[in-house]
């Protein structure tokens, strides 16, 4: 079961989660990648601090999702689908080699939909 979250409520709903959000991207070979990230909202736009591979994936394949896992003992995870509006990789050279240290960067995501999704209970 899922409950729609209005886009203008995403900041309010996501700030109520005590879990670390995950940025979901797709690698070049089609495999999904989930990375723990930091998220700041401005209306329906999320600025996401992510690692270098997630930033590169988002630049190449701009349909992404954000996932806030359900907190322990809670029923709902928050899923937000979005389209990448901008990618800003860090450009910090490594002092020792002069090459990029690949620290990551920012992914700006315009939310296109959000749901609260019931987490299945284990049958243990």
N, CA and C of each residue as an Amber inpcrd file, in Angstrom:
protein
   372
   0.8400000  -1.1800000   0.0000000   0.0000000   0.0000000   0.0000000
   0.8840000   1.2420000   0.0000000   0.4490000   2.2450000  -0.7340000
   1.1840000   3.5040000  -0.8100000   0.2330000   4.6700000  -0.6040000
   0.7760000   5.7450000  -0.0400000   0.0210000   6.9740000   0.1770000
   0.7810000   8.0960000  -0.5250000   0.0990000   8.8090000  -1.4280000
   0.7320000   9.9010000  -2.1650000   1.1150000  11.0280000  -1.2120000
   2.3020000  11.6030000  -1.4460000   2.7550000  12.7790000  -0.7060000
   2.7790000  13.9450000  -1.6880000   2.0690000  15.0040000  -1.3650000
   2.0560000  16.1870000  -2.2230000   3.4560000  16.7940000  -2.2570000
   3.8740000  17.2580000  -3.4280000   5.2280000  17.7630000  -3.5940000
   5.5590000  18.8870000  -2.6190000   4.6030000  19.7570000  -2.3470000
   4.8800000  20.8720000  -1.4340000   5.0590000  20.4190000   0.0190000
   4.7680000  19.1640000   0.3170000   4.9060000  18.6240000   1.6780000
   6.1870000  17.8020000   1.8600000   7.0160000  17.6760000   0.8150000
   8.1840000  16.7970000   0.8950000   9.1650000  17.2010000   1.9920000
   9.4450000  18.4930000   2.1450000  10.3560000  18.9390000   3.2010000
   9.8140000  18.5490000   4.5640000   8.5510000  18.8370000   4.7870000
   7.9190000  18.5280000   6.0740000   7.9490000  17.0260000   6.3670000
   7.5750000  16.2280000   5.3900000   7.5180000  14.7780000   5.5950000
   8.9190000  14.1950000   5.7600000   9.8590000  14.5780000   4.8960000
  11.2070000  13.9970000   4.9670000  11.9410000  14.4070000   6.2350000
  11.6760000  15.5990000   6.7460000  12.3660000  16.0350000   7.9650000
  11.9010000  15.2570000   9.1890000  10.7550000  14.5770000   9.0900000
  10.2640000  13.7630000  10.1960000  10.9080000  12.3940000  10.2820000
  11.7310000  12.0470000   9.3050000  12.3870000  10.7370000   9.3040000
  13.7010000  10.8320000  10.0610000  13.9680000   9.8400000  10.8820000
  15.2340000   9.7930000  11.5970000  16.2330000   8.9100000  10.8910000
  15.9980000   8.6440000   9.6150000  16.8800000   7.7580000   8.8630000
  17.6620000   8.5520000   7.8220000  18.7970000   8.0240000   7.4180000
  19.6310000   8.6520000   6.3960000  19.0420000   8.3650000   5.0200000
  18.8090000   9.4080000   4.2190000  18.2620000   9.1670000   2.8820000
  19.2920000   8.5140000   1.9660000  18.7760000   7.8200000   0.9700000
  19.5980000   7.1540000  -0.0340000  19.2490000   7.7350000  -1.4020000
  20.2730000   8.0330000  -2.2020000  20.0780000   8.4300000  -3.5910000
  20.1700000   7.1680000  -4.4310000  19.1430000   6.9150000  -5.2260000
  19.0930000   5.7330000  -6.0840000  19.3720000   6.1640000  -7.5180000
  20.4650000   5.6490000  -8.0770000  20.8510000   5.9390000  -9.4560000
  21.0580000   4.6120000 -10.1820000  21.4000000   4.6990000 -11.4600000
  21.6410000   3.5000000 -12.2610000  23.0360000   3.5700000 -12.8710000
  23.8280000   2.4980000 -12.6600000  25.1550000   2.4070000 -13.2680000
  25.0180000   2.2100000 -14.7790000  26.1100000   2.3880000 -15.5080000
  26.1090000   2.2520000 -16.9690000  25.6640000   0.8670000 -17.4250000
  25.9270000  -0.1620000 -16.6130000  25.5390000  -1.5270000 -16.9960000
  24.1160000  -1.8820000 -16.5680000  23.3840000  -0.9010000 -16.0320000
  21.9880000  -1.1200000 -15.6690000  21.7500000  -1.5000000 -14.2220000
  22.8220000  -1.7570000 -13.4690000  22.6340000  -2.1190000 -12.0630000
  22.2690000  -0.8960000 -11.2380000  21.3720000  -1.0620000 -10.2710000
  21.0250000   0.0580000  -9.4000000  22.1480000   0.3420000  -8.4060000
  22.2490000   1.5920000  -8.0020000  23.2210000   2.0010000  -6.9860000
  22.4750000   2.8210000  -5.9410000  22.6710000   2.4810000  -4.6870000
  22.0840000   3.2210000  -3.5670000  23.2220000   3.7840000  -2.7350000
  23.1840000   5.0920000  -2.4870000  24.2410000   5.7500000  -1.7240000
  23.6240000   6.6450000  -0.6660000  24.1500000   6.5570000   0.5480000
  23.7100000   7.4440000   1.6240000  24.1300000   8.8700000   1.2770000
  23.2050000   9.8130000   1.4540000  23.4510000  11.1950000   1.0350000
  22.9090000  12.1780000   2.0680000  23.2560000  13.4390000   1.8720000
  22.6650000  14.5450000   2.6200000  21.7650000  15.3070000   1.6500000
  20.5880000  15.7280000   2.1230000  19.5990000  16.3850000   1.2600000
  19.1490000  17.6970000   1.8850000  19.0880000  18.7590000   1.0630000
  18.5110000  20.0420000   1.4680000  17.4180000  20.3900000   0.4640000
  16.2410000  20.7650000   0.9700000  15.1000000  21.0760000   0.1090000
  14.9410000  22.5800000  -0.0710000  14.5110000  22.9800000  -1.2620000
  14.0400000  24.3280000  -1.5550000  12.7780000  24.1420000  -2.3850000
  11.6370000  24.1160000  -1.7170000  10.3820000  23.8050000  -2.3960000
  10.3920000  22.3630000  -2.8540000  10.2410000  22.1610000  -4.1590000
  10.2050000  20.8130000  -4.7390000  11.5620000  20.3940000  -5.3020000
  12.5900000  21.1620000  -4.9890000  13.9320000  20.8830000  -5.5030000
  14.8370000  20.4620000  -4.3510000  15.4830000  19.3190000  -4.5300000
  16.4110000  18.7970000  -3.5280000  17.8370000  18.9640000  -4.0360000
  18.6980000  19.5070000  -3.1900000  20.1250000  19.5350000  -3.4820000
  20.7510000  18.4280000  -2.6550000  21.3970000  17.5010000  -3.3450000
  21.8800000  16.2670000  -2.7360000  23.4010000  16.2390000  -2.7900000
  24.0360000  16.0480000  -1.6480000  25.4960000  15.8650000  -1.5850000
  25.7620000  14.3770000  -1.7400000  26.5380000  13.9970000  -2.7660000
  26.7350000  12.5770000  -3.0660000  28.1750000  12.3090000  -3.4850000
  28.5140000  11.0360000  -3.5560000  29.8380000  10.6050000  -3.9760000
  30.0190000  10.6900000  -5.4820000  31.2680000  10.5100000  -5.9190000
  31.5920000  10.7310000  -7.3320000  30.8490000   9.7990000  -8.2770000
  30.6450000   8.5440000  -7.9190000  29.9600000   7.6270000  -8.8390000
  28.4780000   7.9870000  -8.9610000  27.8390000   8.3220000  -7.8540000
  26.4300000   8.7330000  -7.9100000  26.2670000  10.0070000  -8.7290000
  27.2030000  10.9490000  -8.5660000  27.1580000  12.1920000  -9.3420000
  27.3030000  11.8810000 -10.8360000  28.2400000  11.0150000 -11.1840000
  28.4330000  10.6430000 -12.5940000  27.2060000   9.9200000 -13.1460000
  26.6360000   8.9960000 -12.3630000  25.4270000   8.2890000 -12.8010000
  24.2920000   9.2690000 -13.0630000  24.0960000  10.2170000 -12.1480000
  23.0060000  11.1880000 -12.2830000  23.1930000  12.0560000 -13.5200000
  24.4290000  12.3770000 -13.8490000  24.6990000  13.1840000 -15.0430000
  24.3600000  12.4170000 -16.3170000  24.6180000  11.1180000 -16.3280000
  24.3880000  10.2900000 -17.5180000  22.9530000   9.7820000 -17.6360000
  22.3290000   9.4820000 -16.5040000  20.9730000   8.9080000 -16.4740000
  20.1640000   9.7040000 -15.4500000  19.4520000  10.7480000 -15.9050000
  18.8870000  11.7480000 -14.9980000  17.5780000  11.3900000 -14.2900000
  17.0880000  10.1730000 -14.4270000  15.9230000   9.7630000 -13.6410000
  16.4390000   9.0690000 -12.3890000  16.1730000   9.6730000 -11.2340000
  16.6970000   9.1760000  -9.9640000  15.5710000   9.1230000  -8.9380000
  15.8620000   8.5170000  -7.8080000  14.9190000   8.5000000  -6.6900000
  15.6780000   8.7450000  -5.4020000  14.9510000   9.2330000  -4.4110000
  15.4570000   9.3560000  -3.0470000  14.6130000   8.4460000  -2.1750000
  15.2590000   7.7390000  -1.2700000  14.5760000   6.8040000  -0.3760000
  14.9690000   7.1000000   1.0570000  13.9630000   7.3280000   1.8890000
  14.1580000   7.3900000   3.3300000  13.6000000   6.0900000   3.8860000
  14.4660000   5.1680000   4.3540000  13.9520000   3.9170000   4.9190000
  13.0380000   4.1970000   6.1090000  12.1150000   3.2840000   6.3510000
  11.2370000   3.4220000   7.5130000  12.0770000   3.3690000   8.7840000
  11.8460000   4.2930000   9.7130000  12.5510000   4.2170000  10.9940000
  12.1690000   2.9280000  11.7240000  13.0300000   2.4340000  12.6130000
  12.7110000   1.2130000  13.3610000  11.3360000   1.3140000  14.0300000
  10.5360000   0.2840000  13.8300000   9.2090000   0.2350000  14.4390000
   8.1300000   0.9940000  13.6890000   8.5000000   1.6920000  12.6280000
   7.5220000   2.4630000  11.8470000   7.0980000   1.6740000  10.6140000
   5.9700000   2.0590000  10.0290000   5.3950000   1.3060000   8.9100000
   5.7670000   1.8220000   7.5300000   6.1340000   3.1040000   7.4130000
   6.2630000   3.7090000   6.0880000   7.6860000   4.1530000   5.7580000
   8.1110000   3.8300000   4.5370000   9.3170000   4.4040000   3.9350000
   8.8470000   5.5290000   3.0140000   9.6800000   6.5400000   2.8280000
   9.3690000   7.6390000   1.9140000  10.1880000   7.4630000   0.6430000
   9.5070000   7.4580000  -0.5010000  10.1530000   7.3830000  -1.8170000
   9.8030000   8.6390000  -2.6050000  10.8180000   9.2780000  -3.1600000
  10.6180000  10.4740000  -3.9790000  11.2940000  10.2400000  -5.3250000
  10.5200000  10.3080000  -6.3990000  11.0710000  10.2160000  -7.7480000
  11.3920000  11.6170000  -8.2390000  12.4090000  11.7180000  -9.0900000
  12.7550000  13.0280000  -9.6030000  13.6020000  12.9680000 -10.8560000
  13.7970000  14.1520000 -11.4230000  14.6450000  14.3300000 -12.5980000
  15.7930000  15.2520000 -12.2270000  16.9810000  14.8900000 -12.6600000
  18.1600000  15.6930000 -12.3640000  18.0930000  16.9870000 -13.1680000
  18.1760000  18.1120000 -12.4610000  18.1570000  19.4210000 -13.1040000
  19.5720000  19.9540000 -13.3230000  20.4950000  19.5280000 -12.4530000
  21.8690000  20.0380000 -12.5260000  22.7800000  19.0900000 -11.7620000
  24.0040000  18.9720000 -12.2390000  25.0380000  18.1980000 -11.5520000
  26.2480000  19.1070000 -11.3920000  26.7760000  19.1910000 -10.1570000
  27.9470000  20.0260000  -9.8840000  29.0330000  19.1740000  -9.2250000
  29.8760000  18.5130000 -10.0260000  30.9510000  17.7130000  -9.4330000
  31.9710000  18.6080000  -8.7380000  32.5370000  18.0900000  -7.6430000
  33.6450000  18.7870000  -6.9980000  34.8260000  18.7810000  -7.9510000
  35.5740000  19.8430000  -7.9600000  36.7730000  19.9120000  -8.7910000
  37.9380000  20.2750000  -7.8860000  38.2870000  19.3170000  -7.0450000
  39.3550000  19.5360000  -6.0820000  40.5260000  18.6380000  -6.4680000
  41.6210000  19.2160000  -6.9460000  42.7520000  18.3670000  -7.3220000
  43.4190000  17.7630000  -6.0940000  43.9270000  16.5680000  -6.2690000
  44.7000000  15.8990000  -5.2330000  46.0810000  16.5470000  -5.2220000
  46.5090000  17.0720000  -4.0750000  47.7820000  17.7820000  -3.9870000
  48.9700000  16.9340000  -4.4320000  48.9310000  15.6420000  -4.1430000
  50.0790000  14.7830000  -4.4310000  50.2450000  14.5100000  -5.9250000
  49.1460000  14.3280000  -6.6400000  49.2480000  13.9130000  -8.0420000
  48.7660000  14.9590000  -9.0290000  47.9910000  15.9330000  -8.5630000
  47.4100000  16.9100000  -9.4660000  46.1370000  16.4300000 -10.1250000
  45.7740000  15.1470000  -9.9020000  44.5290000  14.5970000 -10.4500000
  43.3910000  14.8510000  -9.4680000  42.1800000  14.7240000  -9.9560000
  41.0070000  14.8890000  -9.1040000  40.9770000  13.8120000  -8.0350000
  40.6390000  14.2020000  -6.8220000  40.5460000  13.2520000  -5.7150000
  39.1980000  12.5370000  -5.7050000  38.3130000  12.8450000  -6.6520000
  36.9940000  12.2220000  -6.7810000  36.1670000  12.2830000  -5.5010000
  36.0800000  13.4490000  -4.8660000  35.3340000  13.4910000  -3.6200000
  33.8200000  13.4590000  -3.7780000  33.2980000  13.8070000  -4.9340000
  31.8440000  13.7840000  -5.1140000  31.3470000  15.0730000  -5.7070000
  30.2150000  15.5440000  -5.1860000  29.6400000  16.7740000  -5.6850000
  28.1850000  16.8950000  -5.2860000  27.4630000  17.7190000  -6.0310000
  26.0550000  17.9700000  -5.7480000  25.2030000  17.5660000  -6.9410000
  24.0520000  17.0000000  -6.6440000  23.0540000  16.6610000  -7.6490000
  21.7930000  17.4300000  -7.2740000  21.2900000  18.2340000  -8.1910000
  20.0580000  18.9920000  -7.9580000  18.9260000  18.2250000  -8.6340000
  17.9360000  17.8390000  -7.8300000  16.8460000  16.9770000  -8.2920000
  15.5160000  17.7090000  -8.1550000  14.7670000  17.7770000  -9.2470000
  13.3990000  18.3210000  -9.1980000  12.4580000  17.1510000  -8.9770000
  11.7710000  17.1650000  -7.8380000  10.8580000  16.0720000  -7.4910000
   9.6920000  16.0210000  -8.4630000   9.3270000  14.7990000  -8.8650000
   8.1840000  14.6030000  -9.7550000   7.0690000  13.8130000  -9.0810000
   7.3630000  13.2050000  -7.9440000   6.3490000  12.4470000  -7.2170000
   6.9110000  11.9200000  -5.9150000   6.0230000  11.6950000  -4.9730000
   6.4460000  11.1480000  -3.6880000   5.3630000  10.2670000  -3.1050000
   5.7890000   9.1930000  -2.4330000   4.8430000   8.2970000  -1.7670000
   5.4100000   7.8310000  -0.4330000   4.5030000   7.5370000   0.4730000
   4.8260000   6.7760000   1.6730000   4.4370000   5.3500000   1.3500000
   5.3800000   4.4280000   1.4700000   5.1440000   3.0390000   1.0860000
   5.2470000   2.1450000   2.3120000   4.2460000   1.2910000   2.5060000
   4.2410000   0.3770000   3.6500000   5.3780000  -0.6210000   3.5000000
   6.1400000  -0.7780000   4.5710000   7.2370000  -1.7420000   4.5990000
   6.6770000  -3.0860000   5.0350000   6.9750000  -4.1230000   4.2610000
   6.4920000  -5.4700000   4.5950000   7.1310000  -5.9420000   5.8920000
   6.3480000  -6.5850000   6.7100000   6.8430000  -7.1560000   7.9660000
   7.4120000  -8.5360000   7.6880000   8.4920000  -8.8760000   8.3790000
   9.0470000 -10.2230000   8.2260000   8.1550000 -11.2090000   8.9680000
   8.1850000 -12.4510000   8.5460000   7.3760000 -13.5020000   9.1600000
   8.2450000 -14.3720000  10.0490000   8.9780000 -13.7510000  10.9560000
   9.8590000 -14.5250000  11.8260000   9.1910000 -14.9020000  13.1150000
